[in-house]
């Protein structure tokens, strides 16, 4: 006998969801959203820049929670 959890985990075959099709471009795979001129060849620099952008966006989105920490 199957439980209700088993039924809930079955994928729906009646419609496509957002993850049904991989993102593609007309000329091949998606390229980086960051232009080549803005990216450093030093990966640690790229990660640091991404982390700082994330922190800045979190501070703007949740200013009262960010101040409480």
Coordinates of C-alpha atoms in Angstrom, one line a residue:
X1 CA 0.0 0.0 0.0
X2 CA 1.3 3.5 -0.9
X3 CA 1.4 6.4 1.5
X4 CA 0.2 9.9 0.7
X5 CA 3.8 11.0 0.7
X6 CA 4.6 8.6 -2.2
X7 CA 1.8 10.2 -4.3
X8 CA 2.9 13.7 -3.5
X9 CA 6.4 13.0 -4.8
X10 CA 5.3 11.8 -8.2
X11 CA 6.1 14.3 -11.0
X12 CA 3.2 15.8 -12.8
X13 CA 3.0 14.7 -16.5
X14 CA 0.1 16.9 -17.4
X15 CA 1.9 20.2 -17.9
X16 CA 5.5 21.6 -18.3
X17 CA 7.0 23.6 -15.5
X18 CA 9.8 26.2 -15.5
X19 CA 12.4 23.5 -15.4
X20 CA 11.1 21.3 -18.2
X21 CA 13.3 22.8 -20.9
X22 CA 17.0 23.9 -20.5
X23 CA 17.8 27.6 -21.2
X24 CA 19.3 28.0 -24.7
X25 CA 20.1 30.7 -27.1
X26 CA 19.7 30.7 -30.9
X27 CA 23.5 30.3 -31.4
X28 CA 24.2 27.7 -28.6
X29 CA 24.4 27.7 -24.8
X30 CA 23.7 30.7 -22.7
X31 CA 26.7 33.0 -22.2
X32 CA 27.6 34.7 -18.9
X33 CA 25.4 37.7 -18.1
X34 CA 28.5 39.6 -17.2
X35 CA 30.4 41.0 -20.1
X36 CA 33.9 39.7 -20.6
X37 CA 35.5 43.1 -20.0
X38 CA 34.0 43.2 -16.4
X39 CA 35.2 39.8 -15.4
X40 CA 38.6 39.2 -13.9
X41 CA 40.7 36.2 -14.8
X42 CA 41.3 35.8 -11.0
X43 CA 38.4 33.7 -9.8
X44 CA 38.8 34.8 -6.2
X45 CA 38.3 38.4 -7.3
X46 CA 35.1 37.4 -9.2
X47 CA 33.8 35.5 -6.1
X48 CA 34.6 38.4 -3.8
X49 CA 32.8 40.9 -6.2
X50 CA 29.7 38.6 -6.4
X51 CA 29.7 38.2 -2.6
X52 CA 29.8 42.0 -2.1
X53 CA 27.0 42.5 -4.6
X54 CA 24.9 39.9 -2.7
X55 CA 25.6 41.6 0.6
X56 CA 24.6 45.0 -0.8
X57 CA 21.4 43.6 -2.3
X58 CA 20.5 42.0 1.0
X59 CA 21.1 45.2 2.9
X60 CA 18.7 47.0 0.6
X61 CA 16.0 44.3 0.7
X62 CA 16.0 43.8 4.4
X63 CA 17.5 46.8 6.1
X64 CA 16.0 46.3 9.5
X65 CA 17.1 42.6 9.7
X66 CA 20.6 43.5 8.5
X67 CA 21.0 46.1 11.2
X68 CA 19.9 43.7 13.9
X69 CA 22.7 41.2 13.2

